[in-house]
Amino acid sequence: MSVIAIDGTFASGKGTLGKALAAHYGFTYLDTGKLYRAVGYAVLQAGDDPAAADKAAQAARELDIEILSDPILKSGDVAVAASKIAVHPEVRAALLEFQRDFARLKPGAVLDGRDIGTVICPNAEVKLYIDAAPEERARRRHAELTGYGEQITFETVLAQLAERDHRDKTRAEAPLIPADDAHLIDTTHLAIEAVLDAAIKIVDAVFSNRS
Ligand code: C5P
């Protein structure tokens, strides 16, 4: 199977890169963050507490993938709820098979998230870890949210980002951490074309070496 696993911090550019790599290689793309956002959204809609593992796990098991294309999942509140329900092992377990099945799609798949190279697809042919300075990521995210018409200050975005980074990196189950064999790309000072070029060089090198 050909899998490109992309992990990294929030607003690091991994989603943009994932889509572009999938288009370049003719692979199918999955933004796994949307699965967690969809569960977070379902929990908020039901009026439940994202900290309650049982309700969140039930929402994950009953997830209707039709919701994945709904723009409501992009909102800041949903993102915060997503990072809260993502700490529950039961939620992660309920979403595991869907992601692994997706990774088996032919001719190949690109998945981006937090634990793709470490937990979901530890045997992925190529693993990329994408990061950027917090202020730059907050700037990008602030521009995106205000573009959707959300009223939010840069300082609030930066604070939420720090909180989510901390939660993602310190949770006991599947924390955000580069796989030992991941290639690191820092996008702080790079335009998307440069990030894509760097990633294609890495992927081509791996693909040209396979037997
Ligand atoms: O990637 P995105 O920012 O949409 O993800 C929202 C949240 O979902 C993340 O902050 C993280 O807590 C969680 N997530 C995860 N594992 C993934 C993808 C996302 O825990 N593979």
PDB file of C-alpha atoms and ligand atoms in Angstrom:
ATOM      1  CA  MET A   1       0.000   0.000   0.000  1.00  0.00           C
ATOM      2  CA  SER A   2       1.143   3.543  -0.682  1.00  0.00           C
ATOM      3  CA  VAL A   3       0.430   5.781   2.258  1.00  0.00           C
ATOM      4  CA  ILE A   4       1.714   9.255   2.893  1.00  0.00           C
ATOM      5  CA  ALA A   5       1.194   9.991   6.591  1.00  0.00           C
ATOM      6  CA  ILE A   6       1.213  13.644   7.559  1.00  0.00           C
ATOM      7  CA  ASP A   7       1.174  14.739  11.175  1.00  0.00           C
ATOM      8  CA  GLY A   8       1.725  18.112  12.706  1.00  0.00           C
ATOM      9  CA  THR A   9       0.441  21.001  14.693  1.00  0.00           C
ATOM     10  CA  PHE A  10      -2.754  22.904  14.118  1.00  0.00           C
ATOM     11  CA  ALA A  11      -2.584  25.456  11.243  1.00  0.00           C
ATOM     12  CA  SER A  12       0.913  24.321  10.274  1.00  0.00           C
ATOM     13  CA  GLY A  13      -0.170  23.893   6.646  1.00  0.00           C
ATOM     14  CA  LYS A  14      -0.475  20.103   6.759  1.00  0.00           C
ATOM     15  CA  GLY A  15      -4.000  20.088   5.303  1.00  0.00           C
ATOM     16  CA  THR A  16      -3.056  22.250   2.335  1.00  0.00           C
ATOM     17  CA  LEU A  17      -0.002  20.075   1.784  1.00  0.00           C
ATOM     18  CA  GLY A  18      -2.013  16.860   2.105  1.00  0.00           C
ATOM     19  CA  LYS A  19      -4.507  17.923  -0.554  1.00  0.00           C
ATOM     20  CA  ALA A  20      -1.751  19.085  -2.912  1.00  0.00           C
ATOM     21  CA  LEU A  21       0.259  15.859  -2.475  1.00  0.00           C
ATOM     22  CA  ALA A  22      -2.848  13.738  -3.084  1.00  0.00           C
ATOM     23  CA  ALA A  23      -3.547  15.668  -6.302  1.00  0.00           C
ATOM     24  CA  HIS A  24       0.094  15.334  -7.390  1.00  0.00           C
ATOM     25  CA  TYR A  25       0.255  11.547  -6.930  1.00  0.00           C
ATOM     26  CA  GLY A  26      -3.395  10.781  -7.817  1.00  0.00           C
ATOM     27  CA  PHE A  27      -4.050   9.511  -4.267  1.00  0.00           C
ATOM     28  CA  THR A  28      -7.162   9.903  -2.104  1.00  0.00           C
ATOM     29  CA  TYR A  29      -6.995  12.387   0.753  1.00  0.00           C
ATOM     30  CA  LEU A  30      -8.444  12.264   4.272  1.00  0.00           C
ATOM     31  CA  ASP A  31      -8.291  15.111   6.779  1.00  0.00           C
ATOM     32  CA  THR A  32      -8.667  13.011   9.935  1.00  0.00           C
ATOM     33  CA  GLY A  33      -9.155  16.155  12.043  1.00  0.00           C
ATOM     34  CA  LYS A  34     -12.626  16.325  10.524  1.00  0.00           C
ATOM     35  CA  LEU A  35     -13.552  13.035  12.190  1.00  0.00           C
ATOM     36  CA  TYR A  36     -12.676  14.463  15.605  1.00  0.00           C
ATOM     37  CA  ARG A  37     -14.376  17.758  14.763  1.00  0.00           C
ATOM     38  CA  ALA A  38     -17.531  15.899  13.720  1.00  0.00           C
ATOM     39  CA  VAL A  39     -17.584  14.048  17.039  1.00  0.00           C
ATOM     40  CA  GLY A  40     -16.942  17.300  18.939  1.00  0.00           C
ATOM     41  CA  TYR A  41     -19.775  18.949  17.033  1.00  0.00           C
ATOM     42  CA  ALA A  42     -22.191  16.079  17.739  1.00  0.00           C
ATOM     43  CA  VAL A  43     -21.368  16.300  21.455  1.00  0.00           C
ATOM     44  CA  LEU A  44     -21.937  20.071  21.504  1.00  0.00           C
ATOM     45  CA  GLN A  45     -25.200  19.685  19.579  1.00  0.00           C
ATOM     46  CA  ALA A  46     -26.450  17.120  22.089  1.00  0.00           C
ATOM     47  CA  GLY A  47     -25.602  19.541  24.918  1.00  0.00           C
ATOM     48  CA  ASP A  48     -23.147  17.010  26.391  1.00  0.00           C
ATOM     49  CA  ASP A  49     -19.796  17.754  28.035  1.00  0.00           C
ATOM     50  CA  PRO A  50     -16.802  16.941  25.761  1.00  0.00           C
ATOM     51  CA  ALA A  51     -14.986  15.795  28.901  1.00  0.00           C
ATOM     52  CA  ALA A  52     -17.474  12.903  29.309  1.00  0.00           C
ATOM     53  CA  ALA A  53     -15.845   9.901  27.601  1.00  0.00           C
ATOM     54  CA  ASP A  54     -18.970   7.733  27.331  1.00  0.00           C
ATOM     55  CA  LYS A  55     -21.096  10.296  25.456  1.00  0.00           C
ATOM     56  CA  ALA A  56     -18.217  11.222  23.150  1.00  0.00           C
ATOM     57  CA  ALA A  57     -17.454   7.568  22.383  1.00  0.00           C
ATOM     58  CA  GLN A  58     -21.112   6.939  21.557  1.00  0.00           C
ATOM     59  CA  ALA A  59     -21.066   9.939  19.207  1.00  0.00           C
ATOM     60  CA  ALA A  60     -17.906   8.554  17.563  1.00  0.00           C
ATOM     61  CA  ARG A  61     -19.484   5.117  17.064  1.00  0.00           C
ATOM     62  CA  GLU A  62     -22.624   6.678  15.567  1.00  0.00           C
ATOM     63  CA  LEU A  63     -20.734   9.138  13.376  1.00  0.00           C
ATOM     64  CA  ASP A  64     -22.465   9.922  10.086  1.00  0.00           C
ATOM     65  CA  ILE A  65     -19.703  10.706   7.589  1.00  0.00           C
ATOM     66  CA  GLU A  66     -22.103  12.912   5.576  1.00  0.00           C
ATOM     67  CA  ILE A  67     -21.328  15.647   8.119  1.00  0.00           C
ATOM     68  CA  LEU A  68     -17.626  15.715   7.153  1.00  0.00           C
ATOM     69  CA  SER A  69     -18.226  18.185   4.323  1.00  0.00           C
ATOM     70  CA  ASP A  70     -20.258  20.604   6.482  1.00  0.00           C
ATOM     71  CA  PRO A  71     -18.470  23.981   6.886  1.00  0.00           C
ATOM     72  CA  ILE A  72     -19.746  24.178  10.484  1.00  0.00           C
ATOM     73  CA  LEU A  73     -16.877  21.839  11.374  1.00  0.00           C
ATOM     74  CA  LYS A  74     -14.409  24.662  10.643  1.00  0.00           C
ATOM     75  CA  SER A  75     -15.591  26.841  13.523  1.00  0.00           C
ATOM     76  CA  GLY A  76     -13.330  27.673  16.457  1.00  0.00           C
ATOM     77  CA  ASP A  77     -15.731  26.224  19.070  1.00  0.00           C
ATOM     78  CA  VAL A  78     -15.903  22.911  17.227  1.00  0.00           C
ATOM     79  CA  ALA A  79     -12.092  22.769  17.021  1.00  0.00           C
ATOM     80  CA  VAL A  80     -11.785  23.237  20.779  1.00  0.00           C
ATOM     81  CA  ALA A  81     -14.435  20.550  21.419  1.00  0.00           C
ATOM     82  CA  ALA A  82     -12.571  18.248  18.981  1.00  0.00           C
ATOM     83  CA  SER A  83      -9.341  18.508  20.946  1.00  0.00           C
ATOM     84  CA  LYS A  84     -11.272  17.725  24.155  1.00  0.00           C
ATOM     85  CA  ILE A  85     -13.030  14.583  22.882  1.00  0.00           C
ATOM     86  CA  ALA A  86      -9.777  13.468  21.177  1.00  0.00           C
ATOM     87  CA  VAL A  87      -8.181  12.704  24.566  1.00  0.00           C
ATOM     88  CA  HIS A  88     -10.582   9.788  25.202  1.00  0.00           C
ATOM     89  CA  PRO A  89      -9.116   6.407  24.165  1.00  0.00           C
ATOM     90  CA  GLU A  90     -12.656   5.097  23.471  1.00  0.00           C
ATOM     91  CA  VAL A  91     -13.203   7.868  20.922  1.00  0.00           C
ATOM     92  CA  ARG A  92      -9.882   7.177  19.209  1.00  0.00           C
ATOM     93  CA  ALA A  93     -10.625   3.445  19.102  1.00  0.00           C
ATOM     94  CA  ALA A  94     -14.027   4.065  17.490  1.00  0.00           C
ATOM     95  CA  LEU A  95     -12.409   6.111  14.697  1.00  0.00           C
ATOM     96  CA  LEU A  96      -9.452   3.784  14.070  1.00  0.00           C
ATOM     97  CA  GLU A  97     -10.876   1.290  11.566  1.00  0.00           C
ATOM     98  CA  PHE A  98     -12.397   3.965   9.354  1.00  0.00           C
ATOM     99  CA  GLN A  99      -8.952   5.564   9.010  1.00  0.00           C
ATOM    100  CA  ARG A 100      -7.148   2.248   8.419  1.00  0.00           C
ATOM    101  CA  ASP A 101      -9.693   1.237   5.765  1.00  0.00           C
ATOM    102  CA  PHE A 102      -9.172   4.576   4.079  1.00  0.00           C
ATOM    103  CA  ALA A 103      -5.403   4.058   4.105  1.00  0.00           C
ATOM    104  CA  ARG A 104      -5.872   0.851   2.067  1.00  0.00           C
ATOM    105  CA  LEU A 105      -7.492   2.668  -0.869  1.00  0.00           C
ATOM    106  CA  LYS A 106      -5.714   2.209  -4.188  1.00  0.00           C
ATOM    107  CA  PRO A 107      -3.550   3.498  -5.763  1.00  0.00           C
ATOM    108  CA  GLY A 108      -2.648   5.267  -2.532  1.00  0.00           C
ATOM    109  CA  ALA A 109      -3.838   7.527   0.243  1.00  0.00           C
ATOM    110  CA  VAL A 110      -2.716  10.663   2.015  1.00  0.00           C
ATOM    111  CA  LEU A 111      -3.943  11.038   5.594  1.00  0.00           C
ATOM    112  CA  ASP A 112      -3.243  14.015   7.799  1.00  0.00           C
ATOM    113  CA  GLY A 113      -3.729  14.299  11.530  1.00  0.00           C
ATOM    114  CA  ARG A 114      -1.863  13.937  14.813  1.00  0.00           C
ATOM    115  CA  ASP A 115      -1.174  10.206  15.114  1.00  0.00           C
ATOM    116  CA  ILE A 116      -1.121   8.944  11.528  1.00  0.00           C
ATOM    117  CA  GLY A 117       2.557   7.985  11.409  1.00  0.00           C
ATOM    118  CA  THR A 118       2.657   6.777  15.013  1.00  0.00           C
ATOM    119  CA  VAL A 119      -0.641   4.903  15.539  1.00  0.00           C
ATOM    120  CA  ILE A 120      -2.937   4.736  12.508  1.00  0.00           C
ATOM    121  CA  CYS A 121      -0.380   3.837   9.819  1.00  0.00           C
ATOM    122  CA  PRO A 122       2.911   3.009  11.561  1.00  0.00           C
ATOM    123  CA  ASN A 123       4.042   1.227   8.361  1.00  0.00           C
ATOM    124  CA  ALA A 124       3.326   4.173   6.056  1.00  0.00           C
ATOM    125  CA  GLU A 125       5.894   4.434   3.285  1.00  0.00           C
ATOM    126  CA  VAL A 126       6.415   8.140   3.859  1.00  0.00           C
ATOM    127  CA  LYS A 127       5.904  10.099   7.065  1.00  0.00           C
ATOM    128  CA  LEU A 128       5.999  13.868   7.209  1.00  0.00           C
ATOM    129  CA  TYR A 129       5.822  16.042  10.323  1.00  0.00           C
ATOM    130  CA  ILE A 130       4.784  19.636   9.664  1.00  0.00           C
ATOM    131  CA  ASP A 131       5.208  22.492  12.130  1.00  0.00           C
ATOM    132  CA  ALA A 132       5.535  26.290  12.231  1.00  0.00           C
ATOM    133  CA  ALA A 133       6.029  28.949  14.900  1.00  0.00           C
ATOM    134  CA  PRO A 134       2.886  29.491  17.048  1.00  0.00           C
ATOM    135  CA  GLU A 135       2.569  33.190  16.093  1.00  0.00           C
ATOM    136  CA  GLU A 136       2.648  32.335  12.393  1.00  0.00           C
ATOM    137  CA  ARG A 137       0.091  29.568  12.817  1.00  0.00           C
ATOM    138  CA  ALA A 138      -2.155  31.904  14.835  1.00  0.00           C
ATOM    139  CA  ARG A 139      -1.833  34.545  12.114  1.00  0.00           C
ATOM    140  CA  ARG A 140      -2.942  32.051   9.444  1.00  0.00           C
ATOM    141  CA  ARG A 141      -5.812  30.732  11.537  1.00  0.00           C
ATOM    142  CA  HIS A 142      -6.971  34.237  12.500  1.00  0.00           C
ATOM    143  CA  ALA A 143      -7.105  35.226   8.819  1.00  0.00           C
ATOM    144  CA  GLU A 144      -9.072  32.052   8.029  1.00  0.00           C
ATOM    145  CA  LEU A 145     -11.638  32.534  10.831  1.00  0.00           C
ATOM    146  CA  THR A 146     -12.215  36.229  10.136  1.00  0.00           C
ATOM    147  CA  GLY A 147     -12.565  35.258   6.479  1.00  0.00           C
ATOM    148  CA  TYR A 148     -15.537  33.078   7.509  1.00  0.00           C
ATOM    149  CA  GLY A 149     -16.965  36.122   9.321  1.00  0.00           C
ATOM    150  CA  GLU A 150     -16.065  34.956  12.858  1.00  0.00           C
ATOM    151  CA  GLN A 151     -15.427  37.816  15.313  1.00  0.00           C
ATOM    152  CA  ILE A 152     -12.264  36.782  17.131  1.00  0.00           C
ATOM    153  CA  THR A 153      -9.035  38.561  18.101  1.00  0.00           C
ATOM    154  CA  PHE A 154      -5.532  37.407  17.187  1.00  0.00           C
ATOM    155  CA  GLU A 155      -4.714  37.099  20.918  1.00  0.00           C
ATOM    156  CA  THR A 156      -7.668  34.756  21.475  1.00  0.00           C
ATOM    157  CA  VAL A 157      -6.624  32.595  18.519  1.00  0.00           C
ATOM    158  CA  LEU A 158      -3.040  32.458  19.846  1.00  0.00           C
ATOM    159  CA  ALA A 159      -4.246  31.481  23.323  1.00  0.00           C
ATOM    160  CA  GLN A 160      -6.593  28.765  21.956  1.00  0.00           C
ATOM    161  CA  LEU A 161      -3.792  27.441  19.787  1.00  0.00           C
ATOM    162  CA  ALA A 162      -1.417  27.179  22.771  1.00  0.00           C
ATOM    163  CA  GLU A 163      -4.117  25.394  24.749  1.00  0.00           C
ATOM    164  CA  ARG A 164      -4.818  22.918  21.921  1.00  0.00           C
ATOM    165  CA  ASP A 165      -1.107  22.293  21.267  1.00  0.00           C
ATOM    166  CA  HIS A 166      -0.637  21.526  24.939  1.00  0.00           C
ATOM    167  CA  ARG A 167      -3.637  19.162  25.046  1.00  0.00           C
ATOM    168  CA  ASP A 168      -2.605  17.378  21.836  1.00  0.00           C
ATOM    169  CA  LYS A 169       1.026  16.945  22.894  1.00  0.00           C
ATOM    170  CA  THR A 170       0.509  15.894  26.500  1.00  0.00           C
ATOM    171  CA  ARG A 171      -2.491  13.547  26.315  1.00  0.00           C
ATOM    172  CA  ALA A 172      -1.772   9.983  27.410  1.00  0.00           C
ATOM    173  CA  GLU A 173      -3.321   8.340  24.343  1.00  0.00           C
ATOM    174  CA  ALA A 174      -1.717   8.939  20.925  1.00  0.00           C
ATOM    175  CA  PRO A 175      -0.082  12.300  21.746  1.00  0.00           C
ATOM    176  CA  LEU A 176       1.139  14.503  18.920  1.00  0.00           C
ATOM    177  CA  ILE A 177       4.785  13.564  18.467  1.00  0.00           C
ATOM    178  CA  PRO A 178       6.884  13.045  15.327  1.00  0.00           C
ATOM    179  CA  ALA A 179       7.371   9.371  14.434  1.00  0.00           C
ATOM    180  CA  ASP A 180      11.044   8.346  14.681  1.00  0.00           C
ATOM    181  CA  ASP A 181      11.186   7.973  10.910  1.00  0.00           C
ATOM    182  CA  ALA A 182       9.249  11.165  10.042  1.00  0.00           C
ATOM    183  CA  HIS A 183      10.740  13.870   7.826  1.00  0.00           C
ATOM    184  CA  LEU A 184      10.314  17.271   9.485  1.00  0.00           C
ATOM    185  CA  ILE A 185       9.277  20.369   7.529  1.00  0.00           C
ATOM    186  CA  ASP A 186       9.058  23.781   9.235  1.00  0.00           C
ATOM    187  CA  THR A 187       6.682  25.973   7.221  1.00  0.00           C
ATOM    188  CA  THR A 188       7.126  29.214   9.208  1.00  0.00           C
ATOM    189  CA  HIS A 189       8.966  31.007   6.411  1.00  0.00           C
ATOM    190  CA  LEU A 190       7.842  28.899   3.467  1.00  0.00           C
ATOM    191  CA  ALA A 191       5.151  29.593   0.882  1.00  0.00           C
ATOM    192  CA  ILE A 192       2.916  26.638   0.062  1.00  0.00           C
ATOM    193  CA  GLU A 193       4.727  25.984  -3.239  1.00  0.00           C
ATOM    194  CA  ALA A 194       8.031  25.655  -1.388  1.00  0.00           C
ATOM    195  CA  VAL A 195       6.485  23.302   1.177  1.00  0.00           C
ATOM    196  CA  LEU A 196       5.018  21.187  -1.615  1.00  0.00           C
ATOM    197  CA  ASP A 197       8.361  21.093  -3.468  1.00  0.00           C
ATOM    198  CA  ALA A 198      10.170  19.975  -0.322  1.00  0.00           C
ATOM    199  CA  ALA A 199       7.583  17.263   0.346  1.00  0.00           C
ATOM    200  CA  ILE A 200       7.592  15.981  -3.246  1.00  0.00           C
ATOM    201  CA  LYS A 201      11.393  15.636  -3.118  1.00  0.00           C
ATOM    202  CA  ILE A 202      11.088  13.524   0.032  1.00  0.00           C
ATOM    203  CA  VAL A 203       8.240  11.358  -1.329  1.00  0.00           C
ATOM    204  CA  ASP A 204       9.879  10.860  -4.747  1.00  0.00           C
ATOM    205  CA  ALA A 205      13.100   9.772  -3.066  1.00  0.00           C
ATOM    206  CA  VAL A 206      11.221   7.149  -1.038  1.00  0.00           C
ATOM    207  CA  PHE A 207       9.091   5.924  -3.965  1.00  0.00           C
ATOM    208  CA  SER A 208      12.096   5.642  -6.297  1.00  0.00           C
ATOM    209  CA  ASN A 209      13.856   3.380  -3.773  1.00  0.00           C
ATOM    210  CA  ARG A 210      11.060   0.875  -3.337  1.00  0.00           C
ATOM    211  CA  SER A 211      11.407  -2.568  -4.757  1.00  0.00           C
TER     212      SER A 211
HETATM  213  O1  C5P B   1      -6.555  18.843  12.407  1.00  0.00           O
HETATM  214  P1  C5P B   1      -7.610  19.595  13.170  1.00  0.00           P
HETATM  215  O2  C5P B   1      -7.126  20.874  13.761  1.00  0.00           O
HETATM  216  O3  C5P B   1      -8.869  19.759  12.406  1.00  0.00           O
HETATM  217  O4  C5P B   1      -7.987  18.629  14.388  1.00  0.00           O
HETATM  218  C1  C5P B   1      -8.861  19.023  15.419  1.00  0.00           C
HETATM  219  C2  C5P B   1      -8.464  18.282  16.704  1.00  0.00           C
HETATM  220  O5  C5P B   1      -8.721  16.884  16.538  1.00  0.00           O
HETATM  221  C3  C5P B   1      -6.994  18.373  17.071  1.00  0.00           C
HETATM  222  O6  C5P B   1      -6.695  19.485  17.891  1.00  0.00           O
HETATM  223  C4  C5P B   1      -6.734  17.068  17.796  1.00  0.00           C
HETATM  224  O7  C5P B   1      -7.017  17.198  19.166  1.00  0.00           O
HETATM  225  C5  C5P B   1      -7.733  16.117  17.200  1.00  0.00           C
HETATM  226  N1  C5P B   1      -7.107  15.178  16.261  1.00  0.00           N
HETATM  227  C6  C5P B   1      -6.498  14.064  16.764  1.00  0.00           C
HETATM  228  N2  C5P B   1      -5.977  13.121  15.934  1.00  0.00           N
HETATM  229  C7  C5P B   1      -6.024  13.283  14.597  1.00  0.00           C
HETATM  230  C8  C5P B   1      -6.609  14.451  14.039  1.00  0.00           C
HETATM  231  C9  C5P B   1      -7.135  15.395  14.909  1.00  0.00           C
HETATM  232  O8  C5P B   1      -6.427  13.898  17.978  1.00  0.00           O
HETATM  233  N3  C5P B   1      -5.522  12.325  13.806  1.00  0.00           N
END
